[in-house]
Short mmCIF file of C-alpha atoms in Angstrom, two decimals:
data_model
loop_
_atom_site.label_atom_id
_atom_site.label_comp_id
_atom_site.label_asym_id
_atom_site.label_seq_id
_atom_site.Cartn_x
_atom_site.Cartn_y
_atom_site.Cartn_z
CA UNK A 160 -20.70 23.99 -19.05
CA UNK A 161 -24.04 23.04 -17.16
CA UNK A 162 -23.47 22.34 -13.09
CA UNK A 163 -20.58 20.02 -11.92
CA UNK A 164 -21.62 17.07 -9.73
CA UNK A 165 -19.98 16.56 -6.63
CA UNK A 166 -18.94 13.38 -5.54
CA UNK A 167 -17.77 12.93 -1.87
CA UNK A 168 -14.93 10.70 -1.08
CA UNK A 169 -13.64 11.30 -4.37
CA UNK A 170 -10.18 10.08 -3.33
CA UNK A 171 -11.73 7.11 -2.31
CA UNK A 172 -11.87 3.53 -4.04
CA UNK A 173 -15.47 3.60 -5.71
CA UNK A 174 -15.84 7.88 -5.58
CA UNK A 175 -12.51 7.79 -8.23
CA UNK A 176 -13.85 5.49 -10.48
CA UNK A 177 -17.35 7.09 -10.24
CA UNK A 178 -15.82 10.23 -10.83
CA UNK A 179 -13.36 9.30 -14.04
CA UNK A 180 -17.01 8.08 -15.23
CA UNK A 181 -18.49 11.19 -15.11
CA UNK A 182 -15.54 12.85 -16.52
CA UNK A 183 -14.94 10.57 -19.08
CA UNK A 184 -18.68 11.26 -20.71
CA UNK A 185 -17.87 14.94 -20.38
CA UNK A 186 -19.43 16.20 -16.86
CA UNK A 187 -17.71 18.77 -14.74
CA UNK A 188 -17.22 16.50 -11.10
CA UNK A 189 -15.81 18.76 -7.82
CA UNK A 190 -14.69 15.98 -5.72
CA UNK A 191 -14.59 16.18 -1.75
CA UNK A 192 -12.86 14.25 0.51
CA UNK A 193 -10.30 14.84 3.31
CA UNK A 194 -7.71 12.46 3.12
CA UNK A 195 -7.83 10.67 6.21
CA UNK A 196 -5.08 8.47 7.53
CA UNK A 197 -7.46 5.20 8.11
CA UNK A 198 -5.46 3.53 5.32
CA UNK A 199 -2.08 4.46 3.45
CA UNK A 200 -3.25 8.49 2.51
CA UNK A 201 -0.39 7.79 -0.03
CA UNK A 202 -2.98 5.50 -2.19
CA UNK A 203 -5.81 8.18 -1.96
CA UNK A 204 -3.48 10.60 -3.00
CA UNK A 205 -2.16 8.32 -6.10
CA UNK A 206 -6.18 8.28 -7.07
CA UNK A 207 -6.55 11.96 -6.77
CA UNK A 208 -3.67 12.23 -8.84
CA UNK A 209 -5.64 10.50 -11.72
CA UNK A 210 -8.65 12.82 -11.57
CA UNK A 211 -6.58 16.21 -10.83
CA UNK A 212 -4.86 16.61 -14.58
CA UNK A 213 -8.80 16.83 -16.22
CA UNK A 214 -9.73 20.29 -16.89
CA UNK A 215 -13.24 19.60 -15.76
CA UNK A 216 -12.32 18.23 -12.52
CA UNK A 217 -11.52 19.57 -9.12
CA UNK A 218 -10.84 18.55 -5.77
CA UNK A 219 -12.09 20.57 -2.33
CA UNK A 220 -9.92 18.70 0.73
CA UNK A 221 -12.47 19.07 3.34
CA UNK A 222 -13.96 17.31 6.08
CA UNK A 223 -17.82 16.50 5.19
CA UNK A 224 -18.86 16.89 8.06
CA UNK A 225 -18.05 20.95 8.26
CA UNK A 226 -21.59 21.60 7.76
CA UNK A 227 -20.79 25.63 6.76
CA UNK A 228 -17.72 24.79 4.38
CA UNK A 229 -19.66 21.85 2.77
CA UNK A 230 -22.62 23.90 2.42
CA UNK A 231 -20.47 27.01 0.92
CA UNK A 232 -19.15 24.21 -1.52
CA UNK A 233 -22.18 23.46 -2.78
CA UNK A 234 -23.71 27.07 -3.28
CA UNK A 235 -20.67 28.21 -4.73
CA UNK A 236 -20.52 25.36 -7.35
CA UNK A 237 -24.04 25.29 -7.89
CA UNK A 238 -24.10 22.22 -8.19
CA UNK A 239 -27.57 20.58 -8.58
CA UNK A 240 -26.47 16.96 -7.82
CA UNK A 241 -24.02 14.69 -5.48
CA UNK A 242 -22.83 11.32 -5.32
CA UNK A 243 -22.19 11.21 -1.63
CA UNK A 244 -19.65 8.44 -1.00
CA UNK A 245 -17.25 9.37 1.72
CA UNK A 246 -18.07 7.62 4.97
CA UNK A 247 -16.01 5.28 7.88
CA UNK A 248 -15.62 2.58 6.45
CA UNK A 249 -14.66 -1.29 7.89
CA UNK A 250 -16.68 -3.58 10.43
CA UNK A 251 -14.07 -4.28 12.45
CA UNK A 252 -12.50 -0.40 12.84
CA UNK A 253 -15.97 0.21 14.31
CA UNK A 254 -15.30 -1.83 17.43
CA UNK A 255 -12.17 0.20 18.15
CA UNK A 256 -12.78 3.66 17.03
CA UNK A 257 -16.74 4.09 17.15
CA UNK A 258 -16.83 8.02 17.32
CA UNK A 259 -15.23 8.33 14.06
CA UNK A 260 -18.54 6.79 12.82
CA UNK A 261 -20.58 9.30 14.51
CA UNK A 262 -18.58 12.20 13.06
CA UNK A 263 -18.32 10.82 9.38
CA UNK A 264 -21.15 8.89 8.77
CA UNK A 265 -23.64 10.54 10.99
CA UNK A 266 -22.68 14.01 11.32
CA UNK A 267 -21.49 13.80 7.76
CA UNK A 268 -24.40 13.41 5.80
CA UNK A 269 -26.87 15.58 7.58
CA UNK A 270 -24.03 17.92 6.28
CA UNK A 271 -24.58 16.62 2.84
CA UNK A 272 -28.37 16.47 3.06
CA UNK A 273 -28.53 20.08 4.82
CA UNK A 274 -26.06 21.52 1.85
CA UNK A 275 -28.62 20.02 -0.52
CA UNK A 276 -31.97 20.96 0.73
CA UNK A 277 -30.93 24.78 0.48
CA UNK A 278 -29.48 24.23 -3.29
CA UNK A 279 -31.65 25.78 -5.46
CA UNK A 280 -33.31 23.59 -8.21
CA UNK A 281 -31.62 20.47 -6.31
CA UNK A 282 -32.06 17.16 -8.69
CA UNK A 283 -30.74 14.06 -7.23
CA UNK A 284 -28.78 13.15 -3.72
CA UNK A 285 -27.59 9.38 -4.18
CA UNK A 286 -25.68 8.34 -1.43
CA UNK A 287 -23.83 4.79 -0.41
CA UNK A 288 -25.66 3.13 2.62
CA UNK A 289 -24.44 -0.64 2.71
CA UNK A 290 -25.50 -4.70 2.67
CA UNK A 291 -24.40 -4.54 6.44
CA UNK A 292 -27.69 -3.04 7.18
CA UNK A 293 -29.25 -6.60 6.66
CA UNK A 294 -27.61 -7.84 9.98
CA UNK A 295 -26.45 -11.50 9.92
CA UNK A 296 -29.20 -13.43 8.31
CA UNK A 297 -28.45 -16.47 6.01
CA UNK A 298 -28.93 -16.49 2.32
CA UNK A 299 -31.32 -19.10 2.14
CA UNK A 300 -31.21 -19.64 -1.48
CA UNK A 301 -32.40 -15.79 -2.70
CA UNK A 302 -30.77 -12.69 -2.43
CA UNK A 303 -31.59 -10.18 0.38
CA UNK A 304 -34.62 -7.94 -0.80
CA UNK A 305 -34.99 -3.86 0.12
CA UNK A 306 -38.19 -4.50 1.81
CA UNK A 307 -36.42 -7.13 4.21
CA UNK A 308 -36.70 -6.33 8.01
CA UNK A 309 -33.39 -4.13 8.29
CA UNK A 310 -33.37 -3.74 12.57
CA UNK A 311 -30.88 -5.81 13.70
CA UNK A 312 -27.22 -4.67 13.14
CA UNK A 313 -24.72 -6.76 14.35
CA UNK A 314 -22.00 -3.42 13.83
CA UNK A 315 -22.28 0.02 14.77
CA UNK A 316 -20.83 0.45 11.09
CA UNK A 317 -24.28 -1.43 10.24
CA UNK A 318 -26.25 0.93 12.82
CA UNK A 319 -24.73 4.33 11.05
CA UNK A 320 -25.56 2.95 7.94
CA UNK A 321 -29.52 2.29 8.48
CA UNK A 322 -29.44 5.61 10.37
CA UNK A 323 -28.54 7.56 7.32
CA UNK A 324 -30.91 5.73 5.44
CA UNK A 325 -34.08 7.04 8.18
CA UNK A 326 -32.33 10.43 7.92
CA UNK A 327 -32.59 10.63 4.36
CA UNK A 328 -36.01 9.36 5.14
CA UNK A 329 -37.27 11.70 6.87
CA UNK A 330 -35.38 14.84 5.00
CA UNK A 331 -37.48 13.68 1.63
CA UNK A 332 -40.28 14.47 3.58
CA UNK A 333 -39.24 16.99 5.59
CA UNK A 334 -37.89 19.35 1.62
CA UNK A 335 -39.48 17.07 -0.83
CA UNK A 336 -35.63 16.27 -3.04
CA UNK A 337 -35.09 13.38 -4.61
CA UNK A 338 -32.71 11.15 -2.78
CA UNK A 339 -31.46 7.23 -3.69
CA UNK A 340 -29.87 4.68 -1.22
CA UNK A 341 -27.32 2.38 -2.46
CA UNK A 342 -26.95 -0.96 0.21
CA UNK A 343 -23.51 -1.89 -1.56
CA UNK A 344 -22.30 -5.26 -1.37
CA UNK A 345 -18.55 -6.44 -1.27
CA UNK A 346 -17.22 -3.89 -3.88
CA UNK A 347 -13.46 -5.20 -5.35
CA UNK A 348 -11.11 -4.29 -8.07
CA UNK A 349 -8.06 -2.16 -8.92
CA UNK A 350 -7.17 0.80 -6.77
CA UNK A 351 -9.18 -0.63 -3.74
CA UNK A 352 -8.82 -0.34 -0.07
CA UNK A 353 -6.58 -2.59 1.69
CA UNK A 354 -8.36 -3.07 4.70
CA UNK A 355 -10.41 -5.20 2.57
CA UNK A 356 -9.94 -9.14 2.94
CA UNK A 357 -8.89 -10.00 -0.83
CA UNK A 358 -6.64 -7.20 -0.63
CA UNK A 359 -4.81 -8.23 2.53
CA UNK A 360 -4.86 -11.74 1.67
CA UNK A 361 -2.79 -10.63 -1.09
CA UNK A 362 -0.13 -8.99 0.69
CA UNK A 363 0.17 -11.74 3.35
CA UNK A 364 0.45 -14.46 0.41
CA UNK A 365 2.77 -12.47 -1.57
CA UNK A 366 5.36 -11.90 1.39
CA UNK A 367 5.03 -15.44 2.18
CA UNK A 368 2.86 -14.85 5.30
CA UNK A 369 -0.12 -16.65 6.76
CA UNK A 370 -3.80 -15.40 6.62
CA UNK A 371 -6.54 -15.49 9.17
CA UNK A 372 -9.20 -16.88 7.70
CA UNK A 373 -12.37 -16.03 9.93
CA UNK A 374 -15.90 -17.80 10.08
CA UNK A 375 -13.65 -21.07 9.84
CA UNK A 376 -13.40 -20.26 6.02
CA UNK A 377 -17.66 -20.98 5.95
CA UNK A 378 -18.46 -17.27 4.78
CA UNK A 379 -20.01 -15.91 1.44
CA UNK A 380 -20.05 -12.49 -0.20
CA UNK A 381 -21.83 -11.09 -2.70
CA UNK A 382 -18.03 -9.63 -4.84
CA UNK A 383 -18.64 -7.08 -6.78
CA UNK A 384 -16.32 -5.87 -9.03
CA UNK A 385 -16.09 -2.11 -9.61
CA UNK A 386 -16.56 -1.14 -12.91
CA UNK A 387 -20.03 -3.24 -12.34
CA UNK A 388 -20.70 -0.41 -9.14
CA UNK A 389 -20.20 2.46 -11.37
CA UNK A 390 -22.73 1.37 -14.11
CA UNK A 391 -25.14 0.93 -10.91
CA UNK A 392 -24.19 4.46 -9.52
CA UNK A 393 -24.46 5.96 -12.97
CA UNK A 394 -27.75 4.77 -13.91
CA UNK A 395 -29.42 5.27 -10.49
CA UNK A 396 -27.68 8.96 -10.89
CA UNK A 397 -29.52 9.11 -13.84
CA UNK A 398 -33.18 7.95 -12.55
CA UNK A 399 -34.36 10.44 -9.93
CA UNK A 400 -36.94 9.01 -7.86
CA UNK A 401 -39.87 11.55 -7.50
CA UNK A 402 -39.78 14.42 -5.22
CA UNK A 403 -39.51 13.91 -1.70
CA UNK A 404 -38.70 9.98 -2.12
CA UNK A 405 -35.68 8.23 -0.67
CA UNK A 406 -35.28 5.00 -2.98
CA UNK A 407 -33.37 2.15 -1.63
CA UNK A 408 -31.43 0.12 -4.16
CA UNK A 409 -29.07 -3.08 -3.61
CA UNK A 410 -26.24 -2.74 -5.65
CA UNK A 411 -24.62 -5.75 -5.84
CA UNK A 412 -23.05 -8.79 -8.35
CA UNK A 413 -26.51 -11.34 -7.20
CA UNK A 414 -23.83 -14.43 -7.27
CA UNK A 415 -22.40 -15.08 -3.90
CA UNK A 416 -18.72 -16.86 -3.41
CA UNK A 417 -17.41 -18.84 -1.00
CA UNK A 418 -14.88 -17.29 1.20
CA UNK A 419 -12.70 -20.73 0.41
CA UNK A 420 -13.33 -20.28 -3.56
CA UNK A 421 -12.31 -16.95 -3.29
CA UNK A 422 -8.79 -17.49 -1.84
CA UNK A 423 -8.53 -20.28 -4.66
CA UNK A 424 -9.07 -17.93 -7.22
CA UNK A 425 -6.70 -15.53 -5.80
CA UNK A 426 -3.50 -17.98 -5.23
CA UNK A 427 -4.59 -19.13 -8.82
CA UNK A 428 -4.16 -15.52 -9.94
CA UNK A 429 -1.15 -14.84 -7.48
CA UNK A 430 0.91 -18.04 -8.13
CA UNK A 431 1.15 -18.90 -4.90
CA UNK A 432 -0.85 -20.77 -1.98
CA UNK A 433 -1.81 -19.44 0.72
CA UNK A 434 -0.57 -20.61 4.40
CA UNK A 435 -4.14 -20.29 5.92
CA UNK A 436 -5.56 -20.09 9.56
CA UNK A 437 -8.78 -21.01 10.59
CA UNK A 438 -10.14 -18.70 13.30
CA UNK A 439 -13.97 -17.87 14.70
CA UNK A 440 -16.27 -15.47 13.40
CA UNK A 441 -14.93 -11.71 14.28
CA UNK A 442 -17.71 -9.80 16.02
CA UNK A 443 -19.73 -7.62 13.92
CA UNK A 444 -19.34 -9.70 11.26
CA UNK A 445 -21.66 -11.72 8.95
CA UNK A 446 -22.14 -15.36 7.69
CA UNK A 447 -23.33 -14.22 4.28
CA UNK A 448 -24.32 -11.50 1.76
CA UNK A 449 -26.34 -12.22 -1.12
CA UNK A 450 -27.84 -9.28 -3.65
CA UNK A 451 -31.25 -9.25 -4.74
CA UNK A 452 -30.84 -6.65 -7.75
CA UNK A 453 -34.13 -6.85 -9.56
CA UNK A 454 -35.18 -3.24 -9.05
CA UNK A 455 -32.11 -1.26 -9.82
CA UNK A 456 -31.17 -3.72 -12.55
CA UNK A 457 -35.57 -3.09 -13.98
CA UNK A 458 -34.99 1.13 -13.34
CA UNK A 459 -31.29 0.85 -14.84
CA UNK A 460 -30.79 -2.43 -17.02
CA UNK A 461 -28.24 -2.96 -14.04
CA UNK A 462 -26.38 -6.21 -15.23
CA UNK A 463 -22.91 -7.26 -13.50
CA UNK A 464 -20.57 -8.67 -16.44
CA UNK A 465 -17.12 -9.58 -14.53
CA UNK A 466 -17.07 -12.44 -12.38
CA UNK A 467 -14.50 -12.50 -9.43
CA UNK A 468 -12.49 -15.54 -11.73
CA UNK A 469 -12.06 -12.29 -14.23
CA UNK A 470 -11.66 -9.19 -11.58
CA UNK A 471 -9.52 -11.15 -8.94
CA UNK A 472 -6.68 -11.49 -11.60
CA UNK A 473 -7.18 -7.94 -12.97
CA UNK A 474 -6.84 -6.25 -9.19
CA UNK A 475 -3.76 -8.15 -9.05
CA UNK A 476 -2.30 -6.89 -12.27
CA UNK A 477 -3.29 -3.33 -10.81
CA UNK A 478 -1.37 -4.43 -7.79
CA UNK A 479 1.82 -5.71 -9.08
CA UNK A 480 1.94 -2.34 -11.30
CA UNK A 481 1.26 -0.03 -8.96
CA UNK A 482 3.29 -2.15 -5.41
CA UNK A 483 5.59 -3.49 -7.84
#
Protein backbone atom coordinates (compact mmCIF):
# COMPACT_ATOMS: atom_id res chain seq x y z
CA UNK A 1 0.00 0.00 0.00
CA UNK A 2 1.77 3.37 -1.05
CA UNK A 3 2.40 5.95 2.17
CA UNK A 4 -0.51 6.69 4.64
CA UNK A 5 -1.39 10.37 5.09
CA UNK A 6 -1.54 11.73 8.36
CA UNK A 7 -4.12 13.88 9.40
CA UNK A 8 -3.77 15.77 12.77
CA UNK A 9 -6.72 16.25 14.96
CA UNK A 10 -8.16 13.28 13.54
CA UNK A 11 -10.57 12.96 16.47
CA UNK A 12 -11.63 16.22 15.73
CA UNK A 13 -14.89 17.53 13.88
CA UNK A 14 -13.49 18.28 10.24
CA UNK A 15 -10.00 15.82 10.70
CA UNK A 16 -12.83 12.66 11.04
CA UNK A 17 -14.66 13.45 8.18
CA UNK A 18 -11.46 14.30 6.20
CA UNK A 19 -10.12 11.21 7.27
CA UNK A 20 -13.31 8.68 6.49
CA UNK A 21 -12.69 10.55 2.99
CA UNK A 22 -9.49 9.38 2.51
CA UNK A 23 -10.34 6.03 3.73
CA UNK A 24 -13.31 5.66 1.97
CA UNK A 25 -11.36 6.10 -1.64
CA UNK A 26 -8.88 3.57 -0.32
CA UNK A 27 -5.82 5.62 1.33
CA UNK A 28 -4.03 4.39 4.39
CA UNK A 29 -4.71 7.75 7.02
CA UNK A 30 -2.57 7.56 10.65
CA UNK A 31 -4.53 10.02 12.53
CA UNK A 32 -2.99 12.20 15.49
CA UNK A 33 -4.57 13.91 18.01
CA UNK A 34 -4.51 13.93 21.85
CA UNK A 35 -7.78 14.05 23.14
CA UNK A 36 -7.96 17.08 25.02
CA UNK A 37 -10.64 17.90 27.52
CA UNK A 38 -11.62 21.50 25.86
CA UNK A 39 -14.97 19.92 24.97
CA UNK A 40 -16.78 16.55 26.05
CA UNK A 41 -13.43 14.01 25.16
CA UNK A 42 -16.43 11.53 25.18
CA UNK A 43 -17.54 12.98 21.53
CA UNK A 44 -13.89 12.82 20.16
CA UNK A 45 -13.70 9.51 21.34
CA UNK A 46 -17.26 8.47 19.68
CA UNK A 47 -15.46 9.91 16.25
CA UNK A 48 -12.36 7.93 16.73
CA UNK A 49 -14.47 5.11 17.24
CA UNK A 50 -15.75 5.47 13.59
CA UNK A 51 -12.31 5.57 11.97
CA UNK A 52 -10.59 2.84 14.40
CA UNK A 53 -12.57 -0.49 12.93
CA UNK A 54 -10.86 0.34 9.10
CA UNK A 55 -7.98 -1.79 8.48
CA UNK A 56 -6.19 1.05 6.81
CA UNK A 57 -6.56 3.39 9.56
CA UNK A 58 -4.74 4.16 12.75
CA UNK A 59 -4.67 6.45 15.48
CA UNK A 60 -1.22 7.83 17.39
CA UNK A 61 -2.71 9.76 20.81
CA UNK A 62 -0.10 12.33 21.00
CA UNK A 63 0.36 15.81 21.71
CA UNK A 64 1.51 17.70 18.33
CA UNK A 65 3.41 19.68 19.74
CA UNK A 66 6.12 16.81 21.02
CA UNK A 67 8.36 17.85 18.35
CA UNK A 68 10.61 14.31 18.74
CA UNK A 69 7.46 11.91 18.99
CA UNK A 70 5.69 13.79 16.10
CA UNK A 71 8.73 13.74 14.13
CA UNK A 72 9.38 9.81 14.95
CA UNK A 73 5.66 9.49 13.69
CA UNK A 74 6.27 10.71 10.62
CA UNK A 75 9.66 8.88 9.73
CA UNK A 76 8.36 5.80 10.93
CA UNK A 77 5.17 5.97 8.73
CA UNK A 78 6.82 7.44 5.94
CA UNK A 79 4.42 9.25 5.25
CA UNK A 80 4.91 11.77 2.37
CA UNK A 81 1.84 13.98 3.16
CA UNK A 82 -0.36 15.59 6.18
CA UNK A 83 -3.51 17.24 6.62
CA UNK A 84 -2.60 19.19 9.70
CA UNK A 85 -5.85 20.07 11.48
CA UNK A 86 -5.46 19.90 15.20
CA UNK A 87 -5.17 23.34 16.74
CA UNK A 88 -7.01 25.54 19.89
CA UNK A 89 -9.79 26.22 18.74
CA UNK A 90 -12.72 29.06 19.88
CA UNK A 91 -12.45 33.02 20.01
CA UNK A 92 -13.67 33.37 23.14
CA UNK A 93 -11.43 30.35 25.04
CA UNK A 94 -8.56 32.56 23.82
CA UNK A 95 -9.34 35.37 26.23
CA UNK A 96 -9.24 32.96 29.17
CA UNK A 97 -6.69 30.40 28.44
CA UNK A 98 -4.17 32.16 25.90
CA UNK A 99 -1.08 29.80 26.52
CA UNK A 100 -2.88 26.88 25.31
CA UNK A 101 -2.71 28.76 21.95
CA UNK A 102 0.91 29.17 22.14
CA UNK A 103 1.50 25.48 22.86
CA UNK A 104 -1.02 24.05 20.20
CA UNK A 105 -1.17 26.32 17.55
CA UNK A 106 2.24 27.81 17.70
CA UNK A 107 4.47 25.33 19.08
CA UNK A 108 2.38 22.77 17.30
CA UNK A 109 2.96 23.29 13.86
CA UNK A 110 6.58 24.19 13.76
CA UNK A 111 6.35 20.53 15.09
CA UNK A 112 4.41 19.58 12.06
CA UNK A 113 6.44 21.68 9.62
CA UNK A 114 9.90 20.51 11.29
CA UNK A 115 8.58 16.61 11.04
CA UNK A 116 7.97 17.43 7.38
CA UNK A 117 10.95 19.22 6.14
CA UNK A 118 13.19 16.13 7.21
CA UNK A 119 10.63 13.53 5.40
CA UNK A 120 12.20 12.34 2.59
CA UNK A 121 10.44 12.92 -0.83
CA UNK A 122 7.85 15.19 1.24
CA UNK A 123 4.71 16.10 -1.24
CA UNK A 124 2.17 18.28 0.26
CA UNK A 125 1.69 19.98 3.99
CA UNK A 126 -1.99 21.51 3.93
CA UNK A 127 -2.81 22.85 7.06
CA UNK A 128 -6.14 24.80 8.55
CA UNK A 129 -5.32 28.56 9.25
CA UNK A 130 -8.80 30.40 9.60
CA UNK A 131 -11.32 33.48 8.27
CA UNK A 132 -10.44 35.08 11.75
CA UNK A 133 -7.25 36.19 10.27
CA UNK A 134 -9.29 38.91 8.32
CA UNK A 135 -9.92 40.86 11.65
CA UNK A 136 -13.35 42.58 11.87
CA UNK A 137 -13.91 44.21 8.56
CA UNK A 138 -17.45 44.41 6.99
CA UNK A 139 -18.54 42.47 4.00
CA UNK A 140 -19.29 45.20 1.88
CA UNK A 141 -21.07 43.34 -0.73
CA UNK A 142 -17.94 40.77 -1.86
CA UNK A 143 -16.38 38.14 -0.12
CA UNK A 144 -13.01 38.62 1.71
CA UNK A 145 -10.10 38.00 -0.89
CA UNK A 146 -6.47 36.13 0.11
CA UNK A 147 -4.60 39.12 -0.94
CA UNK A 148 -6.70 41.34 1.62
CA UNK A 149 -4.56 43.22 4.27
CA UNK A 150 -4.58 40.36 7.03
CA UNK A 151 -2.75 42.64 10.19
CA UNK A 152 -5.27 43.40 12.40
CA UNK A 153 -6.58 40.52 14.64
CA UNK A 154 -9.09 41.33 16.92
CA UNK A 155 -8.22 37.56 18.86
CA UNK A 156 -5.11 36.07 19.84
CA UNK A 157 -6.90 32.89 18.24
CA UNK A 158 -6.77 35.29 15.02
CA UNK A 159 -2.98 36.30 15.87
CA UNK A 160 -1.86 32.34 16.12
CA UNK A 161 -3.58 31.78 13.12
CA UNK A 162 -1.74 34.47 10.72
CA UNK A 163 1.41 33.44 12.60
CA UNK A 164 1.30 29.95 11.30
CA UNK A 165 0.52 31.18 8.07
CA UNK A 166 4.22 33.53 8.08
CA UNK A 167 5.76 30.36 9.57
CA UNK A 168 4.76 28.25 6.86
CA UNK A 169 5.93 31.21 4.92
CA UNK A 170 9.01 31.38 5.63
CA UNK A 171 9.70 27.33 6.02
CA UNK A 172 8.74 27.11 2.00
CA UNK A 173 11.56 29.15 1.62
CA UNK A 174 13.64 28.23 4.13
CA UNK A 175 13.26 23.70 2.53
CA UNK A 176 11.50 24.48 -0.64
CA UNK A 177 8.01 21.78 0.27
CA UNK A 178 4.96 22.42 -0.90
CA UNK A 179 2.64 23.74 1.71
CA UNK A 180 -1.34 25.08 1.34
CA UNK A 181 -3.24 27.38 3.84
CA UNK A 182 -6.82 26.84 4.35
CA UNK A 183 -8.59 30.37 6.06
CA UNK A 184 -11.80 28.21 6.98
CA UNK A 185 -14.94 29.87 7.46
CA UNK A 186 -17.83 28.82 9.91
CA UNK A 187 -17.56 24.99 9.30
CA UNK A 188 -21.12 23.09 10.61
CA UNK A 189 -22.69 19.74 10.38
CA UNK A 190 -23.04 16.37 12.15
CA UNK A 191 -20.49 15.33 14.72
CA UNK A 192 -19.40 19.03 15.33
CA UNK A 193 -18.05 20.84 18.26
CA UNK A 194 -20.33 22.20 20.73
CA UNK A 195 -18.64 25.18 21.61
CA UNK A 196 -19.92 26.28 18.38
CA UNK A 197 -23.03 28.77 18.41
CA UNK A 198 -25.61 26.56 16.29
CA UNK A 199 -24.63 23.80 18.36
CA UNK A 200 -25.27 25.42 21.72
CA UNK A 201 -28.21 27.16 20.58
CA UNK A 202 -29.49 23.80 20.16
CA UNK A 203 -29.04 22.49 23.48
CA UNK A 204 -30.34 25.67 25.21
CA UNK A 205 -33.61 25.52 22.89
CA UNK A 206 -34.07 21.93 23.33
CA UNK A 207 -33.97 22.05 27.30
CA UNK A 208 -36.19 24.92 27.13
CA UNK A 209 -33.45 27.48 27.99
CA UNK A 210 -32.66 30.95 26.76
CA UNK A 211 -29.77 31.89 24.33
CA UNK A 212 -27.43 34.82 24.29
CA UNK A 213 -27.58 36.15 21.23
CA UNK A 214 -24.41 38.49 20.80
CA UNK A 215 -23.79 41.45 18.26
CA UNK A 216 -27.58 42.28 19.15
CA UNK A 217 -28.48 39.38 16.68
CA UNK A 218 -26.74 41.90 13.64
CA UNK A 219 -23.91 39.24 12.78
CA UNK A 220 -23.25 37.17 9.52
CA UNK A 221 -21.23 34.04 8.79
CA UNK A 222 -20.10 32.54 5.98
CA UNK A 223 -21.82 28.47 7.24
CA UNK A 224 -20.26 26.00 5.79
CA UNK A 225 -21.41 22.75 5.92
CA UNK A 226 -18.89 19.90 6.20
CA UNK A 227 -19.10 17.56 3.65
CA UNK A 228 -18.60 20.96 1.40
CA UNK A 229 -14.94 21.38 3.65
CA UNK A 230 -13.84 17.99 2.79
CA UNK A 231 -14.28 18.31 -1.05
CA UNK A 232 -12.16 21.67 -0.45
CA UNK A 233 -9.49 19.79 1.70
CA UNK A 234 -9.45 16.92 -0.75
CA UNK A 235 -8.91 18.74 -3.84
CA UNK A 236 -6.39 21.28 -2.44
CA UNK A 237 -4.67 17.84 -1.02
CA UNK A 238 -4.63 16.91 -4.37
CA UNK A 239 -3.06 20.22 -6.10
CA UNK A 240 0.41 20.77 -4.66
CA UNK A 241 1.48 24.18 -5.12
CA UNK A 242 5.12 24.23 -6.50
CA UNK A 243 8.07 23.72 -4.38
CA UNK A 244 8.81 25.99 -1.74
CA UNK A 245 5.23 27.85 -2.05
CA UNK A 246 2.80 28.32 0.79
CA UNK A 247 -0.71 28.80 -1.06
CA UNK A 248 -3.41 30.48 0.81
CA UNK A 249 -6.92 29.30 0.01
CA UNK A 250 -10.43 30.50 1.56
CA UNK A 251 -12.44 27.67 2.06
CA UNK A 252 -15.67 28.67 2.60
CA UNK A 253 -19.74 28.33 1.43
CA UNK A 254 -19.38 32.35 -0.46
CA UNK A 255 -23.21 32.95 0.87
CA UNK A 256 -23.26 34.65 4.17
CA UNK A 257 -26.42 34.25 6.77
CA UNK A 258 -27.76 36.29 9.11
CA UNK A 259 -27.16 35.36 12.64
CA UNK A 260 -31.24 36.00 13.06
CA UNK A 261 -31.99 33.68 9.84
CA UNK A 262 -29.92 31.21 11.20
CA UNK A 263 -31.71 30.67 14.56
CA UNK A 264 -34.99 30.65 12.31
CA UNK A 265 -33.84 27.91 10.43
CA UNK A 266 -32.79 26.05 13.41
CA UNK A 267 -36.18 26.36 15.64
CA UNK A 268 -37.75 25.50 12.15
CA UNK A 269 -35.66 22.33 12.16
CA UNK A 270 -35.88 21.87 16.07
CA UNK A 271 -39.66 22.49 16.55
CA UNK A 272 -39.27 24.84 18.91
CA UNK A 273 -38.56 28.75 19.39
CA UNK A 274 -36.05 29.99 20.87
CA UNK A 275 -36.28 32.29 24.19
CA UNK A 276 -33.55 34.75 22.90
CA UNK A 277 -31.31 37.49 24.58
CA UNK A 278 -29.90 40.28 23.01
CA UNK A 279 -26.43 41.09 24.36
CA UNK A 280 -23.22 43.29 22.88
CA UNK A 281 -20.62 42.13 20.73
CA UNK A 282 -18.17 39.60 22.81
CA UNK A 283 -14.59 40.80 22.44
CA UNK A 284 -12.60 39.16 19.87
CA UNK A 285 -15.35 38.72 17.92
CA UNK A 286 -16.46 39.77 14.40
CA UNK A 287 -19.42 41.57 12.65
CA UNK A 288 -19.14 39.42 9.54
CA UNK A 289 -17.45 36.68 7.45
CA UNK A 290 -17.95 36.43 3.90
CA UNK A 291 -15.81 33.81 1.48
CA UNK A 292 -14.34 34.82 -1.62
CA UNK A 293 -13.68 31.18 -3.13
CA UNK A 294 -12.70 31.86 -6.70
CA UNK A 295 -9.21 30.39 -6.53
CA UNK A 296 -9.64 27.16 -4.72
CA UNK A 297 -13.01 26.64 -6.39
CA UNK A 298 -10.66 27.57 -10.32
CA UNK A 299 -7.54 24.98 -8.87
CA UNK A 300 -10.30 22.44 -7.47
CA UNK A 301 -13.85 22.98 -9.17
CA UNK A 302 -14.55 23.82 -5.37
CA UNK A 303 -18.46 24.27 -5.43
CA UNK A 304 -20.51 24.24 -1.97
CA UNK A 305 -23.91 22.24 -2.70
CA UNK A 306 -25.78 22.24 0.89
CA UNK A 307 -27.20 25.31 2.07
CA UNK A 308 -27.57 25.82 5.92
CA UNK A 309 -31.80 25.40 5.21
CA UNK A 310 -30.48 21.64 4.16
CA UNK A 311 -27.38 21.04 6.78
CA UNK A 312 -29.07 22.80 9.86
CA UNK A 313 -31.83 20.03 9.82
CA UNK A 314 -29.36 17.21 9.00
CA UNK A 315 -26.90 18.21 12.20
CA UNK A 316 -29.95 17.98 14.12
CA UNK A 317 -30.95 14.54 12.98
CA UNK A 318 -27.19 13.64 13.86
CA UNK A 319 -27.97 15.18 17.19
CA UNK A 320 -31.14 13.65 18.24
CA UNK A 321 -29.45 10.13 17.20
CA UNK A 322 -26.48 10.38 18.75
CA UNK A 323 -27.91 12.84 22.38
CA UNK A 324 -31.05 11.11 22.01
Amino acid sequence: MAAPVIVTGAAGFIGMHVAERLLARGEAVVGVDEFNAYYDPALKAARAARLEPHPAFRMARMDIADAPALAALVAESGARRVVHLAAQAGVRHSIENPFAYERSNLAGHLSVMEACRHAPGFEHLVYASSSSVYGDRPGAGAGFREEDAVDAPVSLYAATKRACELMSHAYGKLYGFPQTGLRFFTVYGPWGRPDMAYFSFTEKILAGEPIEVFGQGQMARDFTYIDDIVDGVIGALDHPPELGVNRILNIGDSRPVGLMDMIAVLEQALGKTAQKVFLPMQPGDVTTTYADISKLAALTGYAPKVSLEEGLPRFVAWRRAFYG
